[in-house]
Amino acid sequence: MSLISELKRRKVLKIAAAYVVAAWVVIQVADLAFPGLSIPDAAIRYVWIAAALGLPIAVAFSWQFDIS
């Protein structure tokens, strides 16, 4: 069984795509809301870092628990 077919069977690609979309929405909301809430501009960097670090975790959980 190839790796791609195993990823599709475990729905890892769908979870990764959903995570990317959700992270993009969170980043966009943070980019709009932070200046209005007087949150420093450097805080948006932490949102980006959290989104980037969360992707491998979401993929690992998706692989491990075979979310359906």
PDB file of N, CA and C in Angstrom:
ATOM      1  N   MET A   1       0.855  -1.173   0.000  1.00  0.00           N
ATOM      2  CA  MET A   1       0.000   0.000   0.000  1.00  0.00           C
ATOM      3  C   MET A   1       0.900   1.235   0.000  1.00  0.00           C
ATOM      4  N   SER A   2       0.597   2.168  -0.865  1.00  0.00           N
ATOM      5  CA  SER A   2       1.436   3.356  -0.949  1.00  0.00           C
ATOM      6  C   SER A   2       1.071   4.348   0.149  1.00  0.00           C
ATOM      7  N   LEU A   3       1.975   5.276   0.390  1.00  0.00           N
ATOM      8  CA  LEU A   3       1.784   6.264   1.444  1.00  0.00           C
ATOM      9  C   LEU A   3       0.588   7.157   1.146  1.00  0.00           C
ATOM     10  N   ILE A   4       0.440   7.581  -0.095  1.00  0.00           N
ATOM     11  CA  ILE A   4      -0.672   8.463  -0.461  1.00  0.00           C
ATOM     12  C   ILE A   4      -2.013   7.780  -0.238  1.00  0.00           C
ATOM     13  N   SER A   5      -2.121   6.521  -0.612  1.00  0.00           N
ATOM     14  CA  SER A   5      -3.389   5.812  -0.412  1.00  0.00           C
ATOM     15  C   SER A   5      -3.672   5.617   1.078  1.00  0.00           C
ATOM     16  N   GLU A   6      -2.632   5.408   1.868  1.00  0.00           N
ATOM     17  CA  GLU A   6      -2.818   5.280   3.317  1.00  0.00           C
ATOM     18  C   GLU A   6      -3.252   6.617   3.922  1.00  0.00           C
ATOM     19  N   LEU A   7      -2.687   7.720   3.441  1.00  0.00           N
ATOM     20  CA  LEU A   7      -3.091   9.041   3.923  1.00  0.00           C
ATOM     21  C   LEU A   7      -4.550   9.320   3.571  1.00  0.00           C
ATOM     22  N   LYS A   8      -4.959   8.929   2.389  1.00  0.00           N
ATOM     23  CA  LYS A   8      -6.349   9.120   1.982  1.00  0.00           C
ATOM     24  C   LYS A   8      -7.275   8.243   2.807  1.00  0.00           C
ATOM     25  N   ARG A   9      -6.862   7.006   3.056  1.00  0.00           N
ATOM     26  CA  ARG A   9      -7.711   6.090   3.820  1.00  0.00           C
ATOM     27  C   ARG A   9      -7.932   6.600   5.237  1.00  0.00           C
ATOM     28  N   ARG A  10      -6.899   7.150   5.825  1.00  0.00           N
ATOM     29  CA  ARG A  10      -7.003   7.673   7.193  1.00  0.00           C
ATOM     30  C   ARG A  10      -7.531   9.101   7.247  1.00  0.00           C
ATOM     31  N   LYS A  11      -7.825   9.685   6.085  1.00  0.00           N
ATOM     32  CA  LYS A  11      -8.383  11.037   5.959  1.00  0.00           C
ATOM     33  C   LYS A  11      -7.450  12.112   6.514  1.00  0.00           C
ATOM     34  N   VAL A  12      -6.162  11.858   6.440  1.00  0.00           N
ATOM     35  CA  VAL A  12      -5.176  12.820   6.928  1.00  0.00           C
ATOM     36  C   VAL A  12      -5.149  14.055   6.038  1.00  0.00           C
ATOM     37  N   LEU A  13      -5.280  13.881   4.741  1.00  0.00           N
ATOM     38  CA  LEU A  13      -5.239  15.021   3.831  1.00  0.00           C
ATOM     39  C   LEU A  13      -6.422  15.952   4.044  1.00  0.00           C
ATOM     40  N   LYS A  14      -7.590  15.402   4.317  1.00  0.00           N
ATOM     41  CA  LYS A  14      -8.768  16.233   4.583  1.00  0.00           C
ATOM     42  C   LYS A  14      -8.605  17.021   5.872  1.00  0.00           C
ATOM     43  N   ILE A  15      -8.075  16.376   6.888  1.00  0.00           N
ATOM     44  CA  ILE A  15      -7.858  17.056   8.164  1.00  0.00           C
ATOM     45  C   ILE A  15      -6.817  18.160   7.994  1.00  0.00           C
ATOM     46  N   ALA A  16      -5.757  17.890   7.253  1.00  0.00           N
ATOM     47  CA  ALA A  16      -4.725  18.906   7.026  1.00  0.00           C
ATOM     48  C   ALA A  16      -5.303  20.096   6.262  1.00  0.00           C
ATOM     49  N   ALA A  17      -6.121  19.830   5.264  1.00  0.00           N
ATOM     50  CA  ALA A  17      -6.740  20.919   4.505  1.00  0.00           C
ATOM     51  C   ALA A  17      -7.693  21.727   5.380  1.00  0.00           C
ATOM     52  N   ALA A  18      -8.476  21.050   6.185  1.00  0.00           N
ATOM     53  CA  ALA A  18      -9.391  21.751   7.091  1.00  0.00           C
ATOM     54  C   ALA A  18      -8.623  22.579   8.110  1.00  0.00           C
ATOM     55  N   TYR A  19      -7.501  22.051   8.598  1.00  0.00           N
ATOM     56  CA  TYR A  19      -6.684  22.795   9.552  1.00  0.00           C
ATOM     57  C   TYR A  19      -6.108  24.051   8.913  1.00  0.00           C
ATOM     58  N   VAL A  20      -5.620  23.936   7.695  1.00  0.00           N
ATOM     59  CA  VAL A  20      -5.039  25.099   7.003  1.00  0.00           C
ATOM     60  C   VAL A  20      -6.096  26.178   6.819  1.00  0.00           C
ATOM     61  N   VAL A  21      -7.299  25.797   6.436  1.00  0.00           N
ATOM     62  CA  VAL A  21      -8.376  26.772   6.254  1.00  0.00           C
ATOM     63  C   VAL A  21      -8.735  27.426   7.587  1.00  0.00           C
ATOM     64  N   ALA A  22      -8.872  26.632   8.632  1.00  0.00           N
ATOM     65  CA  ALA A  22      -9.215  27.177   9.946  1.00  0.00           C
ATOM     66  C   ALA A  22      -8.106  28.092  10.473  1.00  0.00           C
ATOM     67  N   ALA A  23      -6.857  27.704  10.279  1.00  0.00           N
ATOM     68  CA  ALA A  23      -5.745  28.539  10.728  1.00  0.00           C
ATOM     69  C   ALA A  23      -5.707  29.848   9.959  1.00  0.00           C
ATOM     70  N   TRP A  24      -6.009  29.795   8.661  1.00  0.00           N
ATOM     71  CA  TRP A  24      -6.050  31.018   7.862  1.00  0.00           C
ATOM     72  C   TRP A  24      -7.130  31.972   8.379  1.00  0.00           C
ATOM     73  N   VAL A  25      -8.292  31.423   8.731  1.00  0.00           N
ATOM     74  CA  VAL A  25      -9.373  32.253   9.265  1.00  0.00           C
ATOM     75  C   VAL A  25      -8.952  32.884  10.591  1.00  0.00           C
ATOM     76  N   VAL A  26      -8.336  32.111  11.464  1.00  0.00           N
ATOM     77  CA  VAL A  26      -7.892  32.637  12.755  1.00  0.00           C
ATOM     78  C   VAL A  26      -6.851  33.737  12.561  1.00  0.00           C
ATOM     79  N   ILE A  27      -5.936  33.546  11.644  1.00  0.00           N
ATOM     80  CA  ILE A  27      -4.907  34.558  11.384  1.00  0.00           C
ATOM     81  C   ILE A  27      -5.544  35.832  10.839  1.00  0.00           C
ATOM     82  N   GLN A  28      -6.511  35.695   9.950  1.00  0.00           N
ATOM     83  CA  GLN A  28      -7.182  36.867   9.392  1.00  0.00           C
ATOM     84  C   GLN A  28      -7.956  37.629  10.462  1.00  0.00           C
ATOM     85  N   VAL A  29      -8.652  36.914  11.321  1.00  0.00           N
ATOM     86  CA  VAL A  29      -9.397  37.560  12.402  1.00  0.00           C
ATOM     87  C   VAL A  29      -8.439  38.251  13.363  1.00  0.00           C
ATOM     88  N   ALA A  30      -7.345  37.592  13.703  1.00  0.00           N
ATOM     89  CA  ALA A  30      -6.362  38.202  14.600  1.00  0.00           C
ATOM     90  C   ALA A  30      -5.754  39.445  13.965  1.00  0.00           C
ATOM     91  N   ASP A  31      -5.485  39.389  12.678  1.00  0.00           N
ATOM     92  CA  ASP A  31      -4.896  40.536  11.990  1.00  0.00           C
ATOM     93  C   ASP A  31      -5.841  41.736  12.013  1.00  0.00           C
ATOM     94  N   LEU A  32      -7.124  41.485  11.939  1.00  0.00           N
ATOM     95  CA  LEU A  32      -8.092  42.578  11.981  1.00  0.00           C
ATOM     96  C   LEU A  32      -8.407  43.035  13.401  1.00  0.00           C
ATOM     97  N   ALA A  33      -8.453  42.111  14.347  1.00  0.00           N
ATOM     98  CA  ALA A  33      -8.900  42.437  15.696  1.00  0.00           C
ATOM     99  C   ALA A  33      -7.798  42.984  16.600  1.00  0.00           C
ATOM    100  N   PHE A  34      -6.573  42.544  16.419  1.00  0.00           N
ATOM    101  CA  PHE A  34      -5.512  42.946  17.339  1.00  0.00           C
ATOM    102  C   PHE A  34      -5.287  44.457  17.395  1.00  0.00           C
ATOM    103  N   PRO A  35      -5.243  45.161  16.272  1.00  0.00           N
ATOM    104  CA  PRO A  35      -5.048  46.621  16.379  1.00  0.00           C
ATOM    105  C   PRO A  35      -6.209  47.312  17.108  1.00  0.00           C
ATOM    106  N   GLY A  36      -7.429  46.861  16.885  1.00  0.00           N
ATOM    107  CA  GLY A  36      -8.584  47.454  17.552  1.00  0.00           C
ATOM    108  C   GLY A  36      -8.613  47.183  19.039  1.00  0.00           C
ATOM    109  N   LEU A  37      -8.009  46.095  19.446  1.00  0.00           N
ATOM    110  CA  LEU A  37      -7.954  45.740  20.865  1.00  0.00           C
ATOM    111  C   LEU A  37      -6.668  46.209  21.536  1.00  0.00           C
ATOM    112  N   SER A  38      -5.864  46.969  20.826  1.00  0.00           N
ATOM    113  CA  SER A  38      -4.585  47.509  21.313  1.00  0.00           C
ATOM    114  C   SER A  38      -3.606  46.413  21.719  1.00  0.00           C
ATOM    115  N   ILE A  39      -3.639  45.315  21.005  1.00  0.00           N
ATOM    116  CA  ILE A  39      -2.685  44.233  21.221  1.00  0.00           C
ATOM    117  C   ILE A  39      -1.471  44.536  20.347  1.00  0.00           C
ATOM    118  N   PRO A  40      -0.261  44.386  20.874  1.00  0.00           N
ATOM    119  CA  PRO A  40       0.939  44.731  20.097  1.00  0.00           C
ATOM    120  C   PRO A  40       1.023  43.959  18.779  1.00  0.00           C
ATOM    121  N   ASP A  41       1.649  44.607  17.797  1.00  0.00           N
ATOM    122  CA  ASP A  41       1.782  43.993  16.474  1.00  0.00           C
ATOM    123  C   ASP A  41       2.604  42.703  16.512  1.00  0.00           C
ATOM    124  N   ALA A  42       3.504  42.586  17.465  1.00  0.00           N
ATOM    125  CA  ALA A  42       4.336  41.385  17.555  1.00  0.00           C
ATOM    126  C   ALA A  42       3.519  40.152  17.926  1.00  0.00           C
ATOM    127  N   ALA A  43       2.341  40.339  18.485  1.00  0.00           N
ATOM    128  CA  ALA A  43       1.523  39.202  18.906  1.00  0.00           C
ATOM    129  C   ALA A  43       1.022  38.399  17.704  1.00  0.00           C
ATOM    130  N   ILE A  44       0.870  39.046  16.557  1.00  0.00           N
ATOM    131  CA  ILE A  44       0.412  38.316  15.373  1.00  0.00           C
ATOM    132  C   ILE A  44       1.435  37.259  14.972  1.00  0.00           C
ATOM    133  N   ARG A  45       2.705  37.528  15.261  1.00  0.00           N
ATOM    134  CA  ARG A  45       3.760  36.544  14.985  1.00  0.00           C
ATOM    135  C   ARG A  45       3.528  35.275  15.791  1.00  0.00           C
ATOM    136  N   TYR A  46       3.050  35.423  17.037  1.00  0.00           N
ATOM    137  CA  TYR A  46       2.787  34.251  17.869  1.00  0.00           C
ATOM    138  C   TYR A  46       1.594  33.446  17.346  1.00  0.00           C
ATOM    139  N   VAL A  47       0.642  34.133  16.747  1.00  0.00           N
ATOM    140  CA  VAL A  47      -0.482  33.421  16.137  1.00  0.00           C
ATOM    141  C   VAL A  47       0.015  32.596  14.954  1.00  0.00           C
ATOM    142  N   TRP A  48       0.888  33.176  14.146  1.00  0.00           N
ATOM    143  CA  TRP A  48       1.485  32.445  13.016  1.00  0.00           C
ATOM    144  C   TRP A  48       2.277  31.231  13.501  1.00  0.00           C
ATOM    145  N   ILE A  49       3.069  31.425  14.553  1.00  0.00           N
ATOM    146  CA  ILE A  49       3.886  30.325  15.087  1.00  0.00           C
ATOM    147  C   ILE A  49       2.988  29.209  15.624  1.00  0.00           C
ATOM    148  N   ALA A  50       1.938  29.594  16.344  1.00  0.00           N
ATOM    149  CA  ALA A  50       1.017  28.580  16.878  1.00  0.00           C
ATOM    150  C   ALA A  50       0.330  27.813  15.754  1.00  0.00           C
ATOM    151  N   ALA A  51      -0.045  28.525  14.697  1.00  0.00           N
ATOM    152  CA  ALA A  51      -0.683  27.858  13.559  1.00  0.00           C
ATOM    153  C   ALA A  51       0.296  26.903  12.878  1.00  0.00           C
ATOM    154  N   ALA A  52       1.538  27.330  12.735  1.00  0.00           N
ATOM    155  CA  ALA A  52       2.541  26.485  12.081  1.00  0.00           C
ATOM    156  C   ALA A  52       2.884  25.264  12.930  1.00  0.00           C
ATOM    157  N   LEU A  53       2.970  25.437  14.236  1.00  0.00           N
ATOM    158  CA  LEU A  53       3.291  24.313  15.105  1.00  0.00           C
ATOM    159  C   LEU A  53       2.099  23.376  15.302  1.00  0.00           C
ATOM    160  N   GLY A  54       0.907  23.888  15.120  1.00  0.00           N
ATOM    161  CA  GLY A  54      -0.287  23.064  15.299  1.00  0.00           C
ATOM    162  C   GLY A  54      -0.548  22.106  14.155  1.00  0.00           C
ATOM    163  N   LEU A  55      -0.073  22.446  12.963  1.00  0.00           N
ATOM    164  CA  LEU A  55      -0.324  21.583  11.805  1.00  0.00           C
ATOM    165  C   LEU A  55       0.260  20.180  11.974  1.00  0.00           C
ATOM    166  N   PRO A  56       1.529  20.040  12.331  1.00  0.00           N
ATOM    167  CA  PRO A  56       2.041  18.668  12.507  1.00  0.00           C
ATOM    168  C   PRO A  56       1.330  17.904  13.625  1.00  0.00           C
ATOM    169  N   ILE A  57       0.896  18.622  14.644  1.00  0.00           N
ATOM    170  CA  ILE A  57       0.177  17.972  15.740  1.00  0.00           C
ATOM    171  C   ILE A  57      -1.180  17.464  15.249  1.00  0.00           C
ATOM    172  N   ALA A  58      -1.886  18.296  14.479  1.00  0.00           N
ATOM    173  CA  ALA A  58      -3.183  17.878  13.937  1.00  0.00           C
ATOM    174  C   ALA A  58      -3.027  16.696  12.991  1.00  0.00           C
ATOM    175  N   VAL A  59      -1.993  16.717  12.169  1.00  0.00           N
ATOM    176  CA  VAL A  59      -1.754  15.612  11.240  1.00  0.00           C
ATOM    177  C   VAL A  59      -1.411  14.334  12.010  1.00  0.00           C
ATOM    178  N   ALA A  60      -0.602  14.462  13.049  1.00  0.00           N
ATOM    179  CA  ALA A  60      -0.231  13.289  13.844  1.00  0.00           C
ATOM    180  C   ALA A  60      -1.453  12.683  14.534  1.00  0.00           C
ATOM    181  N   PHE A  61      -2.294  13.537  15.114  1.00  0.00           N
ATOM    182  CA  PHE A  61      -3.526  13.017  15.743  1.00  0.00           C
ATOM    183  C   PHE A  61      -4.444  12.393  14.711  1.00  0.00           C
ATOM    184  N   SER A  62      -4.535  13.000  13.549  1.00  0.00           N
ATOM    185  CA  SER A  62      -5.373  12.449  12.494  1.00  0.00           C
ATOM    186  C   SER A  62      -4.875  11.072  12.071  1.00  0.00           C
ATOM    187  N   TRP A  63      -3.586  10.917  11.954  1.00  0.00           N
ATOM    188  CA  TRP A  63      -2.998   9.620  11.576  1.00  0.00           C
ATOM    189  C   TRP A  63      -3.222   8.597  12.685  1.00  0.00           C
ATOM    190  N   GLN A  64      -2.968   8.998  13.914  1.00  0.00           N
ATOM    191  CA  GLN A  64      -3.037   8.069  15.039  1.00  0.00           C
ATOM    192  C   GLN A  64      -4.458   7.604  15.320  1.00  0.00           C
ATOM    193  N   PHE A  65      -5.409   8.523  15.329  1.00  0.00           N
ATOM    194  CA  PHE A  65      -6.752   8.180  15.762  1.00  0.00           C
ATOM    195  C   PHE A  65      -7.711   7.924  14.611  1.00  0.00           C
ATOM    196  N   ASP A  66      -7.265   8.074  13.374  1.00  0.00           N
ATOM    197  CA  ASP A  66      -8.083   7.744  12.206  1.00  0.00           C
ATOM    198  C   ASP A  66      -9.463   8.389  12.316  1.00  0.00           C
ATOM    199  N   ILE A  67      -9.485   9.732  12.410  1.00  0.00           N
ATOM    200  CA  ILE A  67     -10.710  10.501  12.618  1.00  0.00           C
ATOM    201  C   ILE A  67     -11.660  10.257  11.449  1.00  0.00           C
ATOM    202  N   SER A  68     -12.877   9.941  11.784  1.00  0.00           N
ATOM    203  CA  SER A  68     -13.872   9.697  10.742  1.00  0.00           C
ATOM    204  C   SER A  68     -15.118  10.522  10.979  1.00  0.00           C
TER     205      SER A  68
END
